[in-house]
XYZ file of C-alpha atoms in Angstrom:
594
model
C 27.748 -14.824 -18.905
C 26.419 -11.339 -18.196
C 24.449 -9.439 -20.824
C 26.415 -6.394 -19.677
C 29.799 -6.036 -21.350
C 32.312 -3.235 -21.432
C 32.563 -1.060 -24.523
C 35.979 -2.624 -25.138
C 34.383 -6.086 -25.179
C 31.550 -4.973 -27.453
C 34.035 -3.400 -29.857
C 35.510 -6.855 -30.517
C 32.074 -8.175 -31.546
C 31.381 -5.564 -34.230
C 31.852 -7.053 -37.726
C 34.602 -5.515 -39.818
C 33.397 -2.676 -42.073
C 30.068 -2.693 -40.194
C 27.537 -0.091 -41.311
C 23.849 0.169 -40.491
C 21.350 1.122 -43.169
C 18.825 2.169 -40.515
C 21.093 4.566 -38.637
C 22.200 7.639 -40.544
C 25.459 9.146 -39.262
C 25.559 12.910 -39.726
C 28.877 14.743 -39.441
C 29.114 18.527 -39.148
C 32.005 20.933 -38.982
C 34.379 20.812 -35.993
C 33.897 17.054 -35.731
C 30.350 17.252 -34.421
C 28.430 14.024 -35.039
C 24.832 12.946 -34.539
C 22.576 10.187 -35.818
C 19.140 10.102 -37.381
C 16.956 7.055 -36.736
C 13.518 6.636 -38.294
C 13.496 10.329 -39.121
C 14.399 11.416 -35.582
C 17.631 13.205 -34.668
C 19.169 11.700 -31.560
C 21.301 14.753 -30.711
C 21.663 18.377 -31.728
C 23.523 18.985 -34.999
C 25.152 22.101 -33.585
C 26.071 21.600 -29.922
C 25.175 18.087 -28.709
C 27.437 18.424 -25.666
C 25.589 21.485 -24.373
C 22.266 19.821 -25.175
C 23.298 16.777 -23.128
C 24.332 18.982 -20.203
C 20.908 20.673 -20.167
C 19.177 17.314 -20.469
C 20.980 15.886 -17.432
C 20.583 19.084 -15.394
C 16.841 19.108 -16.068
C 16.480 15.500 -14.950
C 17.087 16.311 -11.250
C 18.976 13.076 -10.678
C 20.279 12.286 -7.210
C 24.091 12.089 -7.254
C 24.056 9.617 -4.372
C 22.213 7.005 -6.415
C 23.386 5.017 -9.460
C 21.771 5.511 -12.866
C 20.504 3.005 -15.395
C 20.465 4.936 -18.681
C 18.136 3.642 -21.361
C 19.062 4.796 -24.853
C 22.697 5.169 -25.908
C 22.623 7.330 -29.007
C 26.184 8.475 -29.627
C 26.686 8.792 -25.883
C 26.835 12.559 -25.289
C 24.430 12.289 -22.338
C 26.386 9.278 -21.025
C 29.599 11.327 -21.127
C 27.843 14.054 -19.130
C 26.647 11.554 -16.515
C 30.154 10.133 -16.137
C 31.666 13.614 -15.931
C 29.247 14.400 -13.098
C 30.519 11.250 -11.361
C 27.360 9.174 -11.554
C 27.763 5.417 -11.419
C 26.018 4.466 -14.654
C 25.182 1.410 -16.740
C 23.478 1.609 -20.135
C 20.722 -0.401 -21.826
C 20.278 0.044 -25.581
C 17.497 -1.971 -27.250
C 18.807 -1.287 -30.791
C 22.034 -3.073 -31.784
C 22.471 -0.840 -34.862
C 22.522 2.290 -32.696
C 24.871 0.695 -30.152
C 27.373 -0.492 -32.766
C 27.324 2.900 -34.517
C 28.105 4.633 -31.211
C 30.925 2.217 -30.385
C 32.480 2.646 -33.826
C 32.661 6.398 -33.338
C 34.751 6.182 -30.150
C 32.752 8.566 -27.939
C 32.419 6.140 -25.024
C 34.942 5.031 -22.358
C 36.197 1.471 -22.710
C 35.047 0.427 -19.230
C 31.426 1.615 -19.589
C 29.028 -1.325 -19.104
C 26.427 -1.710 -21.845
C 23.623 -4.246 -22.357
C 21.986 -4.905 -25.732
C 19.458 -7.491 -24.545
C 17.774 -9.922 -26.922
C 14.917 -10.275 -24.445
C 13.930 -8.537 -21.237
C 14.045 -11.878 -19.425
C 17.738 -12.213 -20.238
C 18.290 -8.747 -18.783
C 16.388 -9.335 -15.553
C 17.876 -12.782 -15.010
C 21.384 -11.348 -15.226
C 23.120 -11.640 -11.789
C 24.994 -8.347 -12.244
C 21.782 -6.464 -13.073
C 19.982 -8.035 -10.110
C 22.677 -6.737 -7.777
C 22.568 -3.336 -9.470
C 18.791 -3.099 -9.016
C 19.231 -3.803 -5.312
C 20.784 -0.322 -5.061
C 17.512 1.306 -6.304
C 19.044 2.955 -9.404
C 17.466 5.950 -11.105
C 16.112 5.170 -14.583
C 17.060 7.815 -17.144
C 15.422 7.540 -20.568
C 16.838 9.452 -23.485
C 13.802 11.219 -25.044
C 14.397 9.714 -28.501
C 14.537 6.082 -27.361
C 11.127 6.548 -25.757
C 9.753 7.594 -29.144
C 11.484 4.923 -31.229
C 10.819 2.046 -28.810
C 7.796 3.153 -26.713
C 6.564 -0.339 -25.884
C 10.027 -1.531 -24.850
C 10.515 1.513 -22.618
C 7.099 1.204 -20.996
C 7.576 -2.475 -20.170
C 11.174 -1.880 -19.072
C 10.374 0.847 -16.537
C 7.587 -1.252 -15.060
C 9.842 -4.264 -14.713
C 12.720 -2.222 -13.310
C 10.359 -0.680 -10.770
C 8.844 -4.041 -9.928
C 12.199 -5.829 -9.596
C 13.629 -3.044 -7.439
C 10.611 -2.491 -5.244
C 9.514 -6.094 -4.764
C 12.612 -6.746 -2.702
C 12.344 -3.567 -0.605
C 10.485 -2.611 2.553
C 8.598 0.656 2.267
C 8.145 3.561 4.623
C 4.372 4.063 4.750
C 2.376 6.765 6.518
C -1.262 5.937 7.326
C -3.537 8.827 8.299
C -6.574 7.749 10.298
C -9.906 9.393 11.149
C -10.975 10.886 14.448
C -13.839 8.400 14.876
C -16.091 5.990 12.987
C -15.932 2.582 11.377
C -12.722 3.271 9.481
C -10.823 3.915 12.739
C -10.282 0.236 13.665
C -9.641 -0.596 9.996
C -6.833 1.986 10.040
C -5.184 0.125 12.892
C -5.665 -3.261 11.261
C -4.021 -1.984 8.073
C -1.131 -0.487 10.026
C -0.572 -3.823 11.803
C -0.662 -5.636 8.464
C 2.007 -3.446 6.858
C 4.254 -3.838 9.874
C 3.800 -7.624 9.877
C 4.880 -7.586 6.236
C 8.122 -5.894 7.274
C 7.362 -2.302 6.276
C 8.085 0.678 8.509
C 4.918 2.656 9.227
C 3.829 5.904 10.777
C 0.272 5.780 12.118
C -1.021 9.346 12.201
C -3.615 8.857 14.929
C -6.138 11.694 15.085
C -8.565 10.023 17.493
C -7.350 12.281 20.295
C -8.763 15.276 18.386
C -12.335 13.941 18.345
C -13.424 15.235 21.754
C -12.597 18.824 20.800
C -14.202 18.512 17.351
C -17.320 16.956 18.862
C -17.504 19.660 21.543
C -17.586 22.437 18.929
C -20.969 21.338 17.605
C -22.353 20.619 21.061
C -21.368 23.873 22.735
C -22.310 26.351 19.981
C -25.920 27.127 19.177
C -25.277 28.916 15.867
C -24.760 26.346 13.078
C -22.861 28.815 10.893
C -20.366 29.583 13.646
C -20.005 25.913 14.524
C -19.327 24.958 10.889
C -16.790 27.757 10.565
C -14.879 26.594 13.645
C -15.073 22.939 12.563
C -13.570 23.914 9.209
C -10.819 25.906 10.943
C -10.075 22.984 13.274
C -9.951 20.524 10.365
C -7.437 22.738 8.543
C -5.300 22.848 11.685
C -5.460 19.043 11.999
C -4.559 18.714 8.323
C -1.410 20.790 8.869
C -0.575 18.719 11.934
C -0.940 15.505 9.928
C 1.144 16.968 7.094
C 3.977 17.887 9.469
C 4.077 14.343 10.861
C 4.124 12.758 7.414
C 6.837 15.088 6.084
C 9.012 14.405 9.133
C 8.647 10.665 8.541
C 9.587 11.012 4.823
C 7.633 8.016 3.510
C 7.471 6.726 -0.036
C 3.718 6.148 0.348
C 0.947 7.884 2.298
C -2.443 6.170 2.667
C -5.312 8.333 3.886
C -8.319 6.577 5.391
C -11.970 7.537 5.004
C -13.017 10.510 7.173
C -9.408 11.469 7.972
C -9.236 15.211 8.789
C -7.026 16.280 5.888
C -7.644 18.782 3.092
C -6.863 18.560 -0.607
C -3.925 20.903 0.021
C -2.439 18.167 2.236
C -2.562 15.754 -0.699
C -1.178 18.256 -3.214
C 1.813 19.063 -1.035
C 2.676 15.391 -0.616
C 2.346 14.826 -4.367
C 4.737 17.725 -4.978
C 7.299 15.989 -2.768
C 7.127 12.813 -4.842
C 5.220 10.841 -2.187
C 2.667 8.415 -3.635
C -0.759 9.255 -2.200
C -3.658 6.831 -1.869
C -7.117 7.054 -0.283
C -9.091 4.083 1.029
C -12.804 4.834 0.922
C -14.221 2.065 3.145
C -17.705 3.558 3.019
C -20.813 3.456 0.825
C -20.534 6.036 -1.959
C -24.323 6.302 -2.137
C -24.543 7.424 1.494
C -21.547 9.770 1.645
C -20.715 11.963 -1.338
C -17.517 13.726 -0.251
C -15.538 11.375 -2.525
C -16.418 13.671 -5.435
C -14.333 16.502 -3.991
C -11.269 14.469 -3.017
C -10.817 11.460 -5.343
C -9.106 13.266 -8.278
C -6.387 14.657 -5.982
C -4.972 11.264 -5.004
C -2.632 9.135 -7.116
C -4.760 6.087 -6.278
C -8.282 5.761 -4.905
C -9.212 2.439 -3.282
C -12.829 1.563 -2.501
C -15.095 -1.379 -1.587
C -17.768 -1.180 -4.317
C -16.655 -2.371 -7.766
C -18.919 -1.692 -10.719
C -21.087 1.399 -10.880
C -18.831 3.362 -8.532
C -15.875 2.848 -10.871
C -17.848 4.547 -13.652
C -18.671 7.441 -11.316
C -14.985 7.867 -10.474
C -14.030 7.879 -14.159
C -16.590 10.620 -14.773
C -14.994 12.998 -12.237
C -11.460 12.518 -13.558
C -10.214 9.966 -11.017
C -8.267 7.743 -13.388
C -6.529 5.308 -11.058
C -9.057 3.547 -8.833
C -9.388 -0.055 -7.695
C -11.609 -2.098 -5.378
C -9.930 -3.235 -2.166
C -12.315 -4.955 0.242
C -12.031 -4.852 4.003
C -10.758 -8.026 5.658
C -9.852 -9.699 8.945
C -6.913 -9.611 11.316
C -6.395 -13.255 12.326
C -4.639 -12.291 15.561
C -7.592 -10.182 16.709
C -10.521 -11.836 14.903
C -9.894 -15.283 16.335
C -11.845 -17.963 18.226
C -12.044 -17.422 21.981
C -13.114 -19.601 24.892
C -15.826 -18.324 27.211
C -15.797 -18.614 30.978
C -18.971 -19.934 32.701
C -20.056 -16.359 33.481
C -19.359 -15.264 29.900
C -21.375 -18.184 28.562
C -24.407 -16.958 30.495
C -23.981 -13.514 28.984
C -23.110 -14.360 25.369
C -24.573 -17.811 24.680
C -27.564 -17.756 22.313
C -28.985 -19.385 19.202
C -28.993 -16.223 17.143
C -27.204 -12.898 17.535
C -26.900 -9.611 15.728
C -24.074 -7.160 16.463
C -24.251 -3.689 14.941
C -26.234 -0.467 14.782
C -30.023 -0.482 14.572
C -30.684 0.700 11.014
C -34.261 0.752 9.680
C -34.053 -2.492 7.688
C -32.334 -4.332 10.524
C -35.013 -3.308 13.000
C -37.730 -4.486 10.620
C -36.006 -7.814 9.965
C -35.189 -8.588 13.600
C -38.786 -7.912 14.659
C -39.564 -11.081 12.766
C -37.083 -13.108 14.793
C -38.112 -12.350 18.378
C -39.447 -15.880 18.924
C -35.882 -17.213 18.762
C -33.254 -17.182 21.475
C -32.007 -13.877 20.045
C -29.483 -11.432 21.486
C -28.777 -7.992 20.024
C -25.654 -5.897 20.587
C -25.018 -2.299 19.613
C -26.633 1.140 19.532
C -29.933 2.572 18.279
C -32.109 -0.421 19.169
C -35.040 1.431 20.716
C -38.100 -0.519 19.459
C -40.156 -1.936 22.320
C -40.432 -5.354 20.683
C -36.649 -5.656 20.502
C -35.645 -4.175 23.867
C -35.909 -7.527 25.744
C -33.294 -8.902 23.346
C -30.880 -5.968 23.530
C -27.952 -6.785 25.826
C -26.713 -3.999 28.139
C -28.861 -1.333 26.493
C -27.697 1.294 24.013
C -24.003 0.430 24.116
C -21.204 -0.191 21.673
C -18.641 -2.992 21.827
C -14.976 -3.401 21.017
C -13.208 -6.141 19.050
C -12.480 -8.216 22.151
C -16.150 -8.304 23.151
C -17.227 -8.890 19.586
C -15.196 -12.090 19.482
C -17.080 -13.258 22.587
C -20.383 -12.489 20.867
C -19.319 -14.595 17.877
C -18.110 -17.420 20.123
C -21.365 -17.528 22.081
C -23.686 -17.529 19.068
C -24.713 -20.608 17.170
C -25.727 -18.345 14.284
C -24.336 -14.852 13.671
C -26.731 -12.817 11.590
C -25.249 -10.362 9.080
C -27.475 -7.840 7.294
C -26.081 -4.879 5.344
C -27.696 -1.640 6.432
C -30.379 0.355 4.621
C -32.522 3.303 5.672
C -35.224 2.728 3.023
C -35.730 -1.029 2.687
C -37.704 -3.166 5.131
C -35.362 -6.107 4.812
C -32.635 -7.062 2.361
C -31.364 -4.189 0.209
C -31.374 -5.631 -3.356
C -28.755 -3.084 -4.463
C -26.330 -3.603 -1.554
C -22.766 -3.837 -2.875
C -20.611 -2.528 0.008
C -19.503 -5.752 1.698
C -19.038 -4.994 5.389
C -16.092 -6.034 7.582
C -18.331 -8.354 9.640
C -18.342 -10.828 6.737
C -14.604 -11.399 7.113
C -14.339 -10.959 10.871
C -17.009 -13.544 11.754
C -15.458 -16.017 9.318
C -11.955 -15.480 10.718
C -13.224 -16.011 14.272
C -14.685 -19.384 13.307
C -18.266 -18.201 13.616
C -21.166 -19.446 11.511
C -23.030 -16.644 9.775
C -26.084 -16.161 7.604
C -25.674 -13.117 5.377
C -27.801 -11.223 2.894
C -26.550 -11.669 -0.711
C -24.562 -8.433 -0.972
C -23.330 -8.078 -4.550
C -19.855 -9.510 -4.981
C -20.032 -11.776 -1.931
C -20.195 -14.790 -4.242
C -16.768 -13.835 -5.625
C -15.207 -13.934 -2.169
C -16.926 -16.890 -0.479
C -18.935 -19.922 -1.483
C -22.482 -18.815 -0.598
C -23.598 -22.364 0.143
C -20.656 -24.069 1.800
C -18.925 -21.101 3.498
C -21.374 -18.245 4.054
C -24.985 -19.232 3.282
C -27.224 -16.363 2.215
C -30.910 -15.454 2.530
C -33.087 -13.135 0.456
C -35.978 -12.298 2.799
C -37.407 -13.046 6.241
C -38.943 -16.352 5.151
C -35.730 -17.802 3.684
C -33.836 -16.505 6.713
C -36.175 -18.275 9.135
C -36.016 -21.463 7.081
C -32.222 -21.471 7.226
C -32.136 -20.620 10.921
C -34.455 -23.571 11.644
C -32.395 -25.884 9.453
C -28.971 -25.009 10.822
C -30.085 -25.023 14.459
C -30.982 -28.688 13.912
C -27.771 -29.581 12.044
C -24.891 -28.789 14.384
C -22.151 -30.676 12.538
C -23.013 -29.200 9.155
C -23.109 -25.728 10.693
C -19.701 -26.228 12.283
C -18.211 -27.570 9.056
C -19.467 -24.573 7.087
C -17.970 -22.230 9.703
C -14.625 -24.036 9.370
C -14.798 -23.718 5.579
C -15.391 -19.974 5.850
C -12.568 -19.579 8.352
C -10.155 -21.437 6.078
C -11.077 -19.194 3.134
C -10.802 -15.994 5.205
C -7.334 -16.855 6.481
C -6.155 -17.935 3.042
C -7.431 -14.983 1.017
C -8.993 -12.220 3.101
C -6.615 -10.907 5.764
C -5.459 -7.309 5.989
C -2.023 -8.533 4.958
C -3.613 -9.674 1.695
C -5.198 -6.229 1.286
C -1.930 -4.439 2.114
C -0.149 -6.481 -0.551
C -2.921 -5.715 -3.049
C -2.456 -2.000 -2.411
C 1.299 -2.277 -2.855
C 0.863 -4.241 -6.084
C -1.230 -1.415 -7.560
C 1.132 1.239 -6.231
C 4.191 -0.497 -7.695
C 2.415 -1.192 -10.987
C 1.269 2.375 -11.639
C 3.554 4.537 -9.500
C 6.692 2.456 -9.110
C 8.425 4.873 -11.458
C 7.495 7.787 -9.200
C 9.000 5.996 -6.198
C 12.124 5.157 -8.209
C 12.593 8.785 -9.271
C 12.177 10.059 -5.719
C 14.256 7.295 -4.196
C 13.584 5.528 -0.942
C 15.183 4.936 2.397
C 16.344 1.367 2.053
C 15.534 -0.608 5.162
C 16.202 -4.204 6.010
C 15.006 -6.603 8.646
C 17.355 -8.053 11.234
C 17.200 -11.389 9.383
C 18.260 -9.765 6.113
C 21.216 -8.036 7.780
C 22.362 -11.387 9.177
C 22.276 -12.856 5.664
C 24.345 -9.960 4.297
C 27.045 -10.005 6.972
C 27.096 -13.697 7.870
C 25.697 -15.755 10.717
C 29.172 -16.336 12.120
C 30.206 -12.676 12.242
C 30.069 -10.945 15.654
C 27.186 -8.799 14.416
C 25.341 -11.804 12.967
C 25.746 -13.837 16.141
C 24.233 -11.128 18.338
C 21.465 -10.223 15.898
C 20.466 -13.891 15.818
C 19.235 -13.438 19.412
C 16.685 -10.805 18.277
C 13.345 -11.225 16.469
C 14.292 -11.738 12.822
C 11.418 -9.759 11.284
C 11.920 -6.423 13.077
C 13.358 -3.525 11.027
C 17.092 -2.959 11.379
C 16.627 0.529 12.814
C 18.226 2.168 15.838
C 14.887 2.728 17.615
C 13.952 -0.949 17.150
C 17.372 -2.283 18.178
C 17.299 -0.069 21.294
C 14.293 -2.023 22.595
C 16.453 -5.145 22.767
C 19.755 -3.762 24.098
C 20.915 -5.538 27.268
C 22.167 -3.678 30.310
C 25.555 -2.120 29.625
C 28.390 -3.978 31.373
C 31.933 -5.231 30.686
C 30.787 -8.558 29.234
C 28.479 -7.461 26.444
C 29.650 -8.236 22.871
C 31.273 -5.586 20.711
C 28.235 -5.005 18.401
C 26.095 -4.216 21.452
C 28.700 -1.708 22.626
C 28.509 -0.028 19.214
C 24.710 0.223 19.389
C 24.921 1.696 22.881
C 27.461 4.230 21.636
C 25.256 5.183 18.659
C 22.298 5.575 20.988
C 24.287 7.889 23.273
C 25.393 9.997 20.300
C 21.803 10.275 19.105
C 20.483 11.280 22.541
C 23.277 13.859 22.923
C 22.535 15.335 19.498
C 18.795 15.563 20.164
C 19.384 17.295 23.510
C 21.781 19.725 21.863
C 19.188 20.626 19.227
C 16.554 21.195 21.919
C 18.852 23.582 23.771
C 19.437 25.588 20.602
């Protein structure tokens, strides 16, 4: 039985001669009624109808979406919602208030009302589950929020969670022009799409050559900085235009993306949830101070001291989200005979030649060591540097991992001669090597022990001596080394993929800003598989859709990629999609001509 009943049904349950001692009914001249509960007036004593009209008008509700009204009072605001033709259901946590309202005959008999004993009974109700699938707009009467603040707070979070957990989001991701966060941007975009969300990747890499040329071609630093600032503002407007056209519910900006604080403010004004992912070391780059308070959420990779710093500058919603691996890209590879000659070694290091890395690797030149990356200019190391001062992409990196018995990982420092004792920014290599099935020895970056077993998955070292001892040991124990690599790979795939990180972000967004998304509304999108479930596998539409990938979004541009050649034998649903495509193309051409 549903917890939602019509007013007519509720009226039958009210005891004869019912009267609440908690709810004071106040009657004024001309038949005006209001109630006082715990010292608070629910409605105006003089013109509650006009008050309700102003309350609804000020709420900026979308007439295309249903409303779940929390707080019944005597129902003046409910009458206004119905008069404005909203589809509305009501939740009233206080039975005394509900029964008083019903007794006074201000509500239509067919209005659906829930007076739940528990929130679980409400959210387990089949009718309410179906209603939430329509992404209703929560409307709280101001008084109910004051009388039952805890109930209202928990209710809005659960409504948001129940509604949004079953939806696919439209997410814009704004990437940088260059740098280490550029590939992470693409990994994150892939992860959201694999989870079924529709994404817009705002790719600014193409702007890097021009930005880089400004500093190289101008001799005057002041003029160069002025033009770089001007160019960044232009890029910010370009990014903003793309995001606004896409109309997402969420926009995630990556570290070093060329956007200004005005970009963020304008998205916030439009009801778009904004988040920043700072995948850099806060001690090395300080621009976070100027931007963090502008975003709804600020994600970072260094829990602890950095969180206190963010609190101090007024950034109140911040959470650690580590980097991760993409199992499809960071995966074991087989090497050809020629590749084995190039990549096979006992020990490798892949990355830039920071001061502490140079110092540490100088103590390892007696091993079969190969070094990959830029800024390795020390004479002692040059014989070990492969292909000179050159970077590498993900594909080559996987070959480096595959060819190395031991992959060395050392977090960078410009002041220490070896392991940085304060290192707490766990780098992506930790997860990528593990995902690719590589064995690695890593310095004990703070927090690593919470992500991997530092004996049986990723062994650690504290200085050159312990590093050499472990290198010697594991070079002699092949099976143990391989087992540890398998353990690390299993953990990485189970807990540390970018899909895990994408879900973590969404959990925080839904927890703290689900209400914002609910108020704004969202473009409901479904996968092909979900559409088949809704319309039936045996329907003409379901039968044809069953021939398509089930996880792609049910969108015209995605369906178009799978349309067969138009002929007399294609099924009716395909004809409809072809027709819709022709209408769309015609409309776009018409707009261009105008």
